[in-house]
PDB file of C-alpha atoms in Angstrom:
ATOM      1  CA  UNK A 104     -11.063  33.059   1.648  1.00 44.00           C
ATOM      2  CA  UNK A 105     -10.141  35.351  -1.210  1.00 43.00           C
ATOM      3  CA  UNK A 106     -12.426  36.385  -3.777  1.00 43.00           C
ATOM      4  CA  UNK A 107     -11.392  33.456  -6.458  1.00 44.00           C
ATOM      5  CA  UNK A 108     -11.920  30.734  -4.119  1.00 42.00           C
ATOM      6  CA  UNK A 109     -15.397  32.342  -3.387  1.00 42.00           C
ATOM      7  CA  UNK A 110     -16.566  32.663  -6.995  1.00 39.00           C
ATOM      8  CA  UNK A 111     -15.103  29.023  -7.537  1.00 42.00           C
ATOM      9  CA  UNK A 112     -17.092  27.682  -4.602  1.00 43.00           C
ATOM     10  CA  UNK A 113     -19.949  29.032  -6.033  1.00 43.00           C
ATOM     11  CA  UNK A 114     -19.494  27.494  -9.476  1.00 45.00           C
ATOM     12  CA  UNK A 115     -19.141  24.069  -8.841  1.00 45.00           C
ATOM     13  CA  UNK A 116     -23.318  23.637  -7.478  1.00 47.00           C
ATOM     14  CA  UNK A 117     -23.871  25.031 -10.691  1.00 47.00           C
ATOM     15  CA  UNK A 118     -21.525  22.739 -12.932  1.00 47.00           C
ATOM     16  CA  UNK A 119     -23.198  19.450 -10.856  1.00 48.00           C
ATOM     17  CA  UNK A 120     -26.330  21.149 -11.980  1.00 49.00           C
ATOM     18  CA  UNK A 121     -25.778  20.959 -15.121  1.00 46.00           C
ATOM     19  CA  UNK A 122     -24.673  17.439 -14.856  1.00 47.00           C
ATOM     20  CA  UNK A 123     -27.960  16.513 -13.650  1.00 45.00           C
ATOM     21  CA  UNK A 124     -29.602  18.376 -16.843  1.00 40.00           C
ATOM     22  CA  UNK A 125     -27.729  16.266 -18.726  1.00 45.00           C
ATOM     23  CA  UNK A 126     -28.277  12.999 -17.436  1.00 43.00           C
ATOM     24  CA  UNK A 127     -32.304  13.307 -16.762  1.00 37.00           C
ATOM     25  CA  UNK A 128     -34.086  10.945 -18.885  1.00 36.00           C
ATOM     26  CA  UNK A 129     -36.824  12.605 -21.408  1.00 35.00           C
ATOM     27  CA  UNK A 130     -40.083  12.896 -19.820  1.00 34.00           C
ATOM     28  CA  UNK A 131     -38.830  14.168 -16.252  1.00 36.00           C
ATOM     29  CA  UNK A 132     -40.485  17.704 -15.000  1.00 37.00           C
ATOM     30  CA  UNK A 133     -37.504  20.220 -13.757  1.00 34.00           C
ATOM     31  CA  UNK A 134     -38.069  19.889  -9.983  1.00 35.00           C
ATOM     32  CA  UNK A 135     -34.717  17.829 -10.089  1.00 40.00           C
ATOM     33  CA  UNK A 136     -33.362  21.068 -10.869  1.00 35.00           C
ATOM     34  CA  UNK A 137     -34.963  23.324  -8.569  1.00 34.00           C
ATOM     35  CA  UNK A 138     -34.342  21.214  -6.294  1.00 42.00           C
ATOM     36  CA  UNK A 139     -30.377  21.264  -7.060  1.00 43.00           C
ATOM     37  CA  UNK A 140     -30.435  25.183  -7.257  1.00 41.00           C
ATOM     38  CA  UNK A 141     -32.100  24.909  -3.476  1.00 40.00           C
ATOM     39  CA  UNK A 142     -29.615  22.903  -2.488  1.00 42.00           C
ATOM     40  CA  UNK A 143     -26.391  23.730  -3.078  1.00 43.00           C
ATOM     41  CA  UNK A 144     -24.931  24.635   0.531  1.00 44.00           C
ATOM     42  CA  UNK A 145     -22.315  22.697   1.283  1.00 48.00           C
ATOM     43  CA  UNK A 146     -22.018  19.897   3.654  1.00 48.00           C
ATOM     44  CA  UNK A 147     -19.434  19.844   6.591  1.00 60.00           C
ATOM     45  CA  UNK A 148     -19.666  15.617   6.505  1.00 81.00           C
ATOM     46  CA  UNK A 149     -19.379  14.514   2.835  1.00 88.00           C
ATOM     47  CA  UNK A 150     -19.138  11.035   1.824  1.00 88.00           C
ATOM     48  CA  UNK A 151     -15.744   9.413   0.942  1.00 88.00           C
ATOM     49  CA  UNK A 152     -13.592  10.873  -1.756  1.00 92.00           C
ATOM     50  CA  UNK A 153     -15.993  14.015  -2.145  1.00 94.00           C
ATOM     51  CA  UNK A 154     -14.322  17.259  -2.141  1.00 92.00           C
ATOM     52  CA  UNK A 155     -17.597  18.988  -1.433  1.00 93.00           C
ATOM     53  CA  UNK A 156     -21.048  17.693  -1.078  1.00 92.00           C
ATOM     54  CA  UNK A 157     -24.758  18.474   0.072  1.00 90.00           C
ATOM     55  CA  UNK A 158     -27.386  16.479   1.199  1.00 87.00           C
ATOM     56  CA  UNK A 159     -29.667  16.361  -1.521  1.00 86.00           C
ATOM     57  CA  UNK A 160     -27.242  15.842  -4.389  1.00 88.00           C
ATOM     58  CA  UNK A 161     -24.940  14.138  -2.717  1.00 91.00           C
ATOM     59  CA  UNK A 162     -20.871  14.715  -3.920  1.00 93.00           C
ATOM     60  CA  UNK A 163     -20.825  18.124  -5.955  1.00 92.00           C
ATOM     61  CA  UNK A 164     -16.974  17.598  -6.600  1.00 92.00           C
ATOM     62  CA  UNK A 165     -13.953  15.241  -5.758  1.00 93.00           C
ATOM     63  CA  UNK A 166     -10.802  14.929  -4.549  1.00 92.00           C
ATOM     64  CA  UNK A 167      -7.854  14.337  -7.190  1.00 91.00           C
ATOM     65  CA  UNK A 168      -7.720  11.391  -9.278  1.00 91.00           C
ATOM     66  CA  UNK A 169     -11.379  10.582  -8.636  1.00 94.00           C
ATOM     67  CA  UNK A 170     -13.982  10.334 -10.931  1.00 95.00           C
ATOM     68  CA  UNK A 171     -17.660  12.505 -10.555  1.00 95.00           C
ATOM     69  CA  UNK A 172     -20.281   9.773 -11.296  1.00 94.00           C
ATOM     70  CA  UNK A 173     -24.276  10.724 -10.846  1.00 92.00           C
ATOM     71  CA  UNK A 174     -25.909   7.235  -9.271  1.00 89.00           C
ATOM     72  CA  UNK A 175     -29.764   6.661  -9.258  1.00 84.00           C
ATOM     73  CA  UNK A 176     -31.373   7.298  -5.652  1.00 80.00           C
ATOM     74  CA  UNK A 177     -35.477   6.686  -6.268  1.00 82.00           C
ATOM     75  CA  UNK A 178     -36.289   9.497  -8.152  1.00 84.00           C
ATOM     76  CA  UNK A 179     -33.271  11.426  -8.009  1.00 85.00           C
ATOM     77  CA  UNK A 180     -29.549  11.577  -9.162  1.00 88.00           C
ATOM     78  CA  UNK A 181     -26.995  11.693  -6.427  1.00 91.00           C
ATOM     79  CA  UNK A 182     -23.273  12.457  -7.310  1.00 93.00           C
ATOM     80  CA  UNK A 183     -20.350  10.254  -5.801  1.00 94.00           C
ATOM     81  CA  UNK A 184     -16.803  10.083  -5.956  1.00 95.00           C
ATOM     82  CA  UNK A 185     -14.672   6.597  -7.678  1.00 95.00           C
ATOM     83  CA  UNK A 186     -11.559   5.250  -7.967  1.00 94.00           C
ATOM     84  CA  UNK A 187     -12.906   3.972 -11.300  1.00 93.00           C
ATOM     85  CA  UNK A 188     -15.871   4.199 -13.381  1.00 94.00           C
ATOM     86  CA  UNK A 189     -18.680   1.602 -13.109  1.00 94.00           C
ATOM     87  CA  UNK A 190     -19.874  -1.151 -15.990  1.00 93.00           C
ATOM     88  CA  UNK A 191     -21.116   0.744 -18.385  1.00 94.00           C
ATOM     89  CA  UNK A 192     -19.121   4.070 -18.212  1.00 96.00           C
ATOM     90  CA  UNK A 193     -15.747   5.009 -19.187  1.00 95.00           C
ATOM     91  CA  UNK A 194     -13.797   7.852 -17.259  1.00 94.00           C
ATOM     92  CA  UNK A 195     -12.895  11.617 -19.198  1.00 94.00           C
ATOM     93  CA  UNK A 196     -10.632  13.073 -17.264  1.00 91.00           C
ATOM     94  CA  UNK A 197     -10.374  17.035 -17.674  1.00 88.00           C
ATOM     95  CA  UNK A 198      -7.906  19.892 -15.558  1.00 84.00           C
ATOM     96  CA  UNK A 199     -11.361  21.020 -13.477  1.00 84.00           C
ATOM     97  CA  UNK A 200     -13.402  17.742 -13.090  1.00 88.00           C
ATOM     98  CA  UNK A 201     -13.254  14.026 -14.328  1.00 93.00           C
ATOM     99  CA  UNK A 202     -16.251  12.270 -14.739  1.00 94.00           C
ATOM    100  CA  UNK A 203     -17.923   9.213 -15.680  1.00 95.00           C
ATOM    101  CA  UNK A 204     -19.774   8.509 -19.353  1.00 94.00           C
ATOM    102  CA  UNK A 205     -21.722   6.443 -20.476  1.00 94.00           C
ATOM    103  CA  UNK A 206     -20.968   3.659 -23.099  1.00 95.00           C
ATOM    104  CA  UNK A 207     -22.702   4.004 -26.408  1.00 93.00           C
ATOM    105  CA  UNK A 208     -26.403   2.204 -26.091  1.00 92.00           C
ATOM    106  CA  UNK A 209     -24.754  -1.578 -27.667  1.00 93.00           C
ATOM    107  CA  UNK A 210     -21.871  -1.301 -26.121  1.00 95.00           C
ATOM    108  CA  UNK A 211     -22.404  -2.959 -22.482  1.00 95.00           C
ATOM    109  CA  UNK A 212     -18.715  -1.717 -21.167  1.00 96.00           C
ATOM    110  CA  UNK A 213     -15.957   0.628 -23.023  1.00 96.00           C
ATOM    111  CA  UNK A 214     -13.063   2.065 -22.680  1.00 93.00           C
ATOM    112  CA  UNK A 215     -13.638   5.287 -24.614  1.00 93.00           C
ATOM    113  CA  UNK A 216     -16.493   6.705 -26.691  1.00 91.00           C
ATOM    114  CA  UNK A 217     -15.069   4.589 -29.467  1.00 92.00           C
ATOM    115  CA  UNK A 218     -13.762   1.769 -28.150  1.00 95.00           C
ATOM    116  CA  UNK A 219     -16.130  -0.835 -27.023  1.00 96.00           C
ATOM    117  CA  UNK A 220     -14.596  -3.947 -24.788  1.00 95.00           C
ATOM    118  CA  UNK A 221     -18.287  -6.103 -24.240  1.00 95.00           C
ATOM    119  CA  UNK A 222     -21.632  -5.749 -25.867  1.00 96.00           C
ATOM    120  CA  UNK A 223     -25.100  -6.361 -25.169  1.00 94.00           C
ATOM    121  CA  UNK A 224     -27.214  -9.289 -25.928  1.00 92.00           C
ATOM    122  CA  UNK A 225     -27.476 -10.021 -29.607  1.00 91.00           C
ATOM    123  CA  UNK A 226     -24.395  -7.337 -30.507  1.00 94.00           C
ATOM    124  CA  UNK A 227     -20.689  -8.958 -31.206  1.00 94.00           C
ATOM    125  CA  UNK A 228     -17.510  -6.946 -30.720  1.00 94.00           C
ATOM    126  CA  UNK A 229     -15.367  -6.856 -33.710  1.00 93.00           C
ATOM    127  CA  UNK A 230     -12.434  -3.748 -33.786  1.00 92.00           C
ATOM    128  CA  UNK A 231     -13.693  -2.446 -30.630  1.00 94.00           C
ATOM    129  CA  UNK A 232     -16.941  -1.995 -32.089  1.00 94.00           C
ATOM    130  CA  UNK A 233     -20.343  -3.745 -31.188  1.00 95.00           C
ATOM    131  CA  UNK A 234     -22.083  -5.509 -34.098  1.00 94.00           C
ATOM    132  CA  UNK A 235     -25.222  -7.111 -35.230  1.00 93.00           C
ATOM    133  CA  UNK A 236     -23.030  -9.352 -37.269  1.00 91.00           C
ATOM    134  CA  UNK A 237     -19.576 -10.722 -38.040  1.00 89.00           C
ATOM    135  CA  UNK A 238     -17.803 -10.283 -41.371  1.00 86.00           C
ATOM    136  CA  UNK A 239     -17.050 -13.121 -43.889  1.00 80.00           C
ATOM    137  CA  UNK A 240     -14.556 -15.560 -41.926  1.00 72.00           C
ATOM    138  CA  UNK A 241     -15.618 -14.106 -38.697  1.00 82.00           C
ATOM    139  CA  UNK A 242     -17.936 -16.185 -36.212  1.00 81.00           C
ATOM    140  CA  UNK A 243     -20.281 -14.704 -34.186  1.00 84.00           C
ATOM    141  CA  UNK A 244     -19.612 -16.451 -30.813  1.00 82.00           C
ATOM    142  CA  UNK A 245     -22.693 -16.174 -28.804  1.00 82.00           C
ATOM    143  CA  UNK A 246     -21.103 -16.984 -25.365  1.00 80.00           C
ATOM    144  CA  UNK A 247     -17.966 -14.497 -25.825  1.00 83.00           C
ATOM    145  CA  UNK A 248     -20.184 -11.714 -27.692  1.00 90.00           C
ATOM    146  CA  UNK A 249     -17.192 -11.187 -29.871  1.00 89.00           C
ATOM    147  CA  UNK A 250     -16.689 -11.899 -33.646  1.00 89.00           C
ATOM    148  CA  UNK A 251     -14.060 -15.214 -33.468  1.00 84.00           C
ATOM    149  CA  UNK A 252     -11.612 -16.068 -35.799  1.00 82.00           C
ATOM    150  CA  UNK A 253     -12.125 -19.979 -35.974  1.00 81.00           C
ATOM    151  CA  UNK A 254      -9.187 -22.461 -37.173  1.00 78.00           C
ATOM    152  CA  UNK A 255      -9.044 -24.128 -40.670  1.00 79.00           C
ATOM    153  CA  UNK A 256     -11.807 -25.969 -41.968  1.00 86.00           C
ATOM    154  CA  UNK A 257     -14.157 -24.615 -38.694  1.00 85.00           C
ATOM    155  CA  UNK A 258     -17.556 -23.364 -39.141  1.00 81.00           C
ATOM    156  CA  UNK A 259     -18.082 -22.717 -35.391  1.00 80.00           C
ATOM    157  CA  UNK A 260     -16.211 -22.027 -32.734  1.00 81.00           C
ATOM    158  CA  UNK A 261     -15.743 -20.393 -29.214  1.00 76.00           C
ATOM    159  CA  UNK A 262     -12.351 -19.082 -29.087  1.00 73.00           C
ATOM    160  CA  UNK A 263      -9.828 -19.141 -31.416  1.00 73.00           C
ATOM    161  CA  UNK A 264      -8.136 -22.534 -30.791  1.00 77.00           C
ATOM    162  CA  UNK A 265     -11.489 -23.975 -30.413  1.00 84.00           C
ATOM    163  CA  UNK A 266     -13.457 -25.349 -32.567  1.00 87.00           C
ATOM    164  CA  UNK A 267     -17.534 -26.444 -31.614  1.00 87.00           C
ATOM    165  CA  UNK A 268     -18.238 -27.699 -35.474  1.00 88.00           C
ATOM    166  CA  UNK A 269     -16.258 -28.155 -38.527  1.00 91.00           C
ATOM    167  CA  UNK A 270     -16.743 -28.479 -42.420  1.00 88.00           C
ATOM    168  CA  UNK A 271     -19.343 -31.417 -43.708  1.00 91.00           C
ATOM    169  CA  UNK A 272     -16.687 -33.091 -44.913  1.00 93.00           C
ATOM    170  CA  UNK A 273     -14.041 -32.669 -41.630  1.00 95.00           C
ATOM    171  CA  UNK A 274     -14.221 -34.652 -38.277  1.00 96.00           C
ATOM    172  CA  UNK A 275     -14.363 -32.712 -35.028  1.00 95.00           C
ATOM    173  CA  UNK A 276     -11.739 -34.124 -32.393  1.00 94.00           C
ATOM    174  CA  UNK A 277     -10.482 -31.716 -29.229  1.00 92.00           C
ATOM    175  CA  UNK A 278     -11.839 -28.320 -30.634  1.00 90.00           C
ATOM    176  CA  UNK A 279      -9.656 -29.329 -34.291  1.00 91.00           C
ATOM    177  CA  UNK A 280     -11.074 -29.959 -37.441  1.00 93.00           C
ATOM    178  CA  UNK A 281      -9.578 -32.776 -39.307  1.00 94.00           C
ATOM    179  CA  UNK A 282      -9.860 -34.994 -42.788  1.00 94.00           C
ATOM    180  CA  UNK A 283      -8.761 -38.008 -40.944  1.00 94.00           C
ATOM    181  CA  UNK A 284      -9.225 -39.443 -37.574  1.00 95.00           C
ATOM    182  CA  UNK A 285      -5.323 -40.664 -35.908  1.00 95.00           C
ATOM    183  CA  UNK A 286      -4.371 -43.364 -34.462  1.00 93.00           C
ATOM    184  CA  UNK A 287      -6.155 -44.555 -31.755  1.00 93.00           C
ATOM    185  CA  UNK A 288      -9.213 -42.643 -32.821  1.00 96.00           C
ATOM    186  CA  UNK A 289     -11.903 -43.929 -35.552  1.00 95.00           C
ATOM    187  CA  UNK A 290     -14.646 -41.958 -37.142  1.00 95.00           C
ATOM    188  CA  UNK A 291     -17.885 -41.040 -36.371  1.00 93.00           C
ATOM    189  CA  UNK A 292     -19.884 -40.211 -39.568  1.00 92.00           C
ATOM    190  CA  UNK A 293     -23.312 -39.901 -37.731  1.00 92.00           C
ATOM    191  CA  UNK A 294     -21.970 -37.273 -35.466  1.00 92.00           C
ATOM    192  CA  UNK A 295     -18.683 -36.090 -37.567  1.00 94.00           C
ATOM    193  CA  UNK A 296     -16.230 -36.519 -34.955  1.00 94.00           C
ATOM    194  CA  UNK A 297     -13.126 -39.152 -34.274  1.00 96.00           C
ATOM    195  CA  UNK A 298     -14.126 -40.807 -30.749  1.00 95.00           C
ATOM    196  CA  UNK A 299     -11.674 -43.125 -29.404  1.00 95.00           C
ATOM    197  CA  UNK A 300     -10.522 -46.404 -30.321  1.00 94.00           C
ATOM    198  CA  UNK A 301     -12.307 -49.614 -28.287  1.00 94.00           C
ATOM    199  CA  UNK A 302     -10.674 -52.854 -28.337  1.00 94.00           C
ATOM    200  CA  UNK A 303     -12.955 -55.891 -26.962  1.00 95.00           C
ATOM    201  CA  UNK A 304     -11.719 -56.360 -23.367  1.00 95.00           C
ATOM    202  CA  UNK A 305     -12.579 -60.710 -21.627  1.00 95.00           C
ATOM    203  CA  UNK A 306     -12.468 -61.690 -18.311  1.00 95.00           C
ATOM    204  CA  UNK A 307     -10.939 -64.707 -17.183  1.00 95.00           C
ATOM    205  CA  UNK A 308     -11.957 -68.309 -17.606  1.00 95.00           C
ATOM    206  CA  UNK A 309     -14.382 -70.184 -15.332  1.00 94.00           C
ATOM    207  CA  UNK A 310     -13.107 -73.751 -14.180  1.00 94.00           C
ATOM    208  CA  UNK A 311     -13.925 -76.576 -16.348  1.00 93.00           C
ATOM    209  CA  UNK A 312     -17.499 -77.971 -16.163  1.00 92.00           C
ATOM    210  CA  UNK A 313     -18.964 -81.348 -15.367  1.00 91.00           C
ATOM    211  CA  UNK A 314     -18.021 -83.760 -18.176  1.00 89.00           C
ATOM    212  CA  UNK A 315     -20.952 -85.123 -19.958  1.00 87.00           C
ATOM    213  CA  UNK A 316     -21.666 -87.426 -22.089  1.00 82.00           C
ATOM    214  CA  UNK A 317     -22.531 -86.384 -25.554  1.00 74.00           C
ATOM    215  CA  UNK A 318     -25.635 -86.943 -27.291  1.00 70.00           C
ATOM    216  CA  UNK A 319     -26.306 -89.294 -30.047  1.00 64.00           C
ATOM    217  CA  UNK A 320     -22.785 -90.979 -29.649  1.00 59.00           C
ATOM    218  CA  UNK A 321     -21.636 -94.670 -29.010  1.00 63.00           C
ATOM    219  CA  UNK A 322     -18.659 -94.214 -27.627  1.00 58.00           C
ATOM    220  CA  UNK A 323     -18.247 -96.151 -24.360  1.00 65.00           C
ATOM    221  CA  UNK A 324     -17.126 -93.759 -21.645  1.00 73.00           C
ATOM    222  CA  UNK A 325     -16.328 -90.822 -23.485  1.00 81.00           C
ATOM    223  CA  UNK A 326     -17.839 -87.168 -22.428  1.00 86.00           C
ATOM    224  CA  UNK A 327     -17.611 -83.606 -23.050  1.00 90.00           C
ATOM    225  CA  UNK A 328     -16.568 -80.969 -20.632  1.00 92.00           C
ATOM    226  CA  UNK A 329     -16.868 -76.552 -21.629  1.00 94.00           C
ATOM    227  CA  UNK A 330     -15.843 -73.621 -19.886  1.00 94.00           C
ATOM    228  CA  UNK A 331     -16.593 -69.670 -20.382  1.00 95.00           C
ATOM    229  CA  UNK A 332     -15.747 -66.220 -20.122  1.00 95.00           C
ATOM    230  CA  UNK A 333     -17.153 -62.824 -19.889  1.00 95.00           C
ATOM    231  CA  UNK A 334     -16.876 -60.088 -22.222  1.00 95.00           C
ATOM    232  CA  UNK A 335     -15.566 -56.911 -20.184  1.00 94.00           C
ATOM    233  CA  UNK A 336     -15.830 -54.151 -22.973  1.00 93.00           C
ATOM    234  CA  UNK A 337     -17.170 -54.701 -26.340  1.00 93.00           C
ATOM    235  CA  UNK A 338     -15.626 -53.602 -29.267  1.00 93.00           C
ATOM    236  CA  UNK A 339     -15.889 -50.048 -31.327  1.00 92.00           C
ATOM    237  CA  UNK A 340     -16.419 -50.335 -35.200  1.00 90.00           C
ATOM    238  CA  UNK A 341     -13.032 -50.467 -35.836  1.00 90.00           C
ATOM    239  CA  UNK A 342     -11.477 -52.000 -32.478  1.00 91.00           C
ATOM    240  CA  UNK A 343      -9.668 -55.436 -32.138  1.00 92.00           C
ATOM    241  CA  UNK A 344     -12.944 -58.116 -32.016  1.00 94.00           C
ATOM    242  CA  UNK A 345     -13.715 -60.242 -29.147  1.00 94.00           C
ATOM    243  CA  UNK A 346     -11.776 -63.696 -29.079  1.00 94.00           C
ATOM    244  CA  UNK A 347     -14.244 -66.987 -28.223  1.00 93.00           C
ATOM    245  CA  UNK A 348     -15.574 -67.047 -25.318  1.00 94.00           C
ATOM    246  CA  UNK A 349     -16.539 -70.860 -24.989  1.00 94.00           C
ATOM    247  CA  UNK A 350     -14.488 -74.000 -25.202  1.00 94.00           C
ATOM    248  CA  UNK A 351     -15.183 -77.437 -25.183  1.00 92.00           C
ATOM    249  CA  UNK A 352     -12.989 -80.401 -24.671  1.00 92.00           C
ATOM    250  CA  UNK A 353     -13.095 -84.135 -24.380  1.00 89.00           C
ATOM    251  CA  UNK A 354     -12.895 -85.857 -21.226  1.00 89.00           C
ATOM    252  CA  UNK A 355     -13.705 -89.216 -19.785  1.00 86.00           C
ATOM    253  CA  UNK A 356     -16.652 -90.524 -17.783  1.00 83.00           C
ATOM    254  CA  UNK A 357     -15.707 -91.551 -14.283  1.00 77.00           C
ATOM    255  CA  UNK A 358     -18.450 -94.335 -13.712  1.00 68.00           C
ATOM    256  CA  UNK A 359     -20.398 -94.361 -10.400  1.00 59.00           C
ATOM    257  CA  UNK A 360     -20.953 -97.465  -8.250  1.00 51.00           C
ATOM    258  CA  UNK A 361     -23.908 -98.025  -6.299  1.00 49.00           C
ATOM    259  CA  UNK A 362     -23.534 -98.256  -2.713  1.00 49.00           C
ATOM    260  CA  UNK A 363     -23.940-102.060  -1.249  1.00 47.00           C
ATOM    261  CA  UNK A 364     -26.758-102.520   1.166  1.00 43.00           C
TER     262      UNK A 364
END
């Protein structure tokens, strides 16, 4: 091994030293890096996609293309080796190492230092940017975490196309805002929206009943008779009504003789 390889070998423990120094949250003592100083012999066995590695720290540099991440381990900060950066990070590459950074603190993944793709809890992306809140004509969709640009006459909404709740004035019907409701629709104006049309639905008749003779009448032999029918589906506000659903008719009394003893 020449000289330059040697004195390159040598720098890279220190460079993922460094690495840890960065990443240490406030409040750690520096054992984490005496301990990397201690450690930097290099392992024969390294995990996958580590160029070089030791047992304590873990990967100390990759092979090409990969990405130099430090992970969590207990206490400690152990350095591995990825196709791509984890949620959270986005990947810098450089000509000596890439590596994985972290997102700003609202921004819950990124793809550069300035370009936020999903935020955190109460944050809503707008231009690649997390914010608290959305600009004038903007919604701030809670499920998508994203400032939404909501159709005409929509207050609310959860994607584009899709509206959740419209003007005062403007009935909700399939994620559309609208002044009237069309056909085959009526409005709501409890609940704002155009719910379908219901026309009163009857069953079928029932056979004609016993025939009767009418109260309070005179008239020798002469009966009624009534059938009915069932109402199926009862009308909306503005559907068809329900025809009748009795009938009577006229009939004739069949007298009865007695049987002879």
């Amino acid at each position: 091994m020449n000289a330059a390889a040697k004195v390159k070998e040598m720098q890279i423990p220190s460079l993922i030293c460094i690495l840890h120094f960065m990443n240490l949250t406030k409040g750690q003592d520096s054992t984490n890096i005496v301990r990397c100083r201690r450690s930097s012999s290099v392992s024969s066995v390294c995990p996958s996609g580590c160029a070089t590695c030791s047992p304590l720290n873990g990967c100390l540099s990759c092979k090409p293309r990969l990405f130099f991440h430090l992970e969590q381990d207990g206490m400690r900060q152990k350095g591995t080796c990825l196709t791509s950066c984890p949620r959270g990070h986005y990947g810098v590459r450089s000509p000596h190492i890439s590596t994985c950074t972290k997102c700003k603190v609202d921004c819950a993944s990124c793809f550069s230092e300035n370009f936020c793709t999903h935020c955190h809890q109460g944050h809503f992306l707008y231009r690649g940017k997390c914010e608290s809140s959305c600009p004038k004509g903007l919604t701030a969709n809670t499920a998508l975490r994203e400032c939404t640009e909501c159709p005409a006459g929509c207050e609310m909404c959860v994607r584009r196309n899709m509206c959740t709740r419209c003007r005062a004035d403007l009935y909700l019907l399939q994620g559309q805002c609208l002044l009237t409701c069309p056909k085959g629709f009526e409005p709501d104006v409890q609940l704002m929206q155009c719910i379908p049309q219901i026309h009163c639905e009857v069953g079928e008749w029932t056979e004609w009943g016993p025939c009767v003779r009418k109260q309070n009448t005179r008239a020798y032999r002469r009966g009624e008779e009534a059938r009915t029918r069932q109402v199926l589906h009862s009308p909306s506000f503005y559907g068809n009504p329900c025809p009748h659903v009795s009938e009577i008719r006229k009939c004739v009394l069949i007298k009865r003789e007695s049987n002879k003893l």
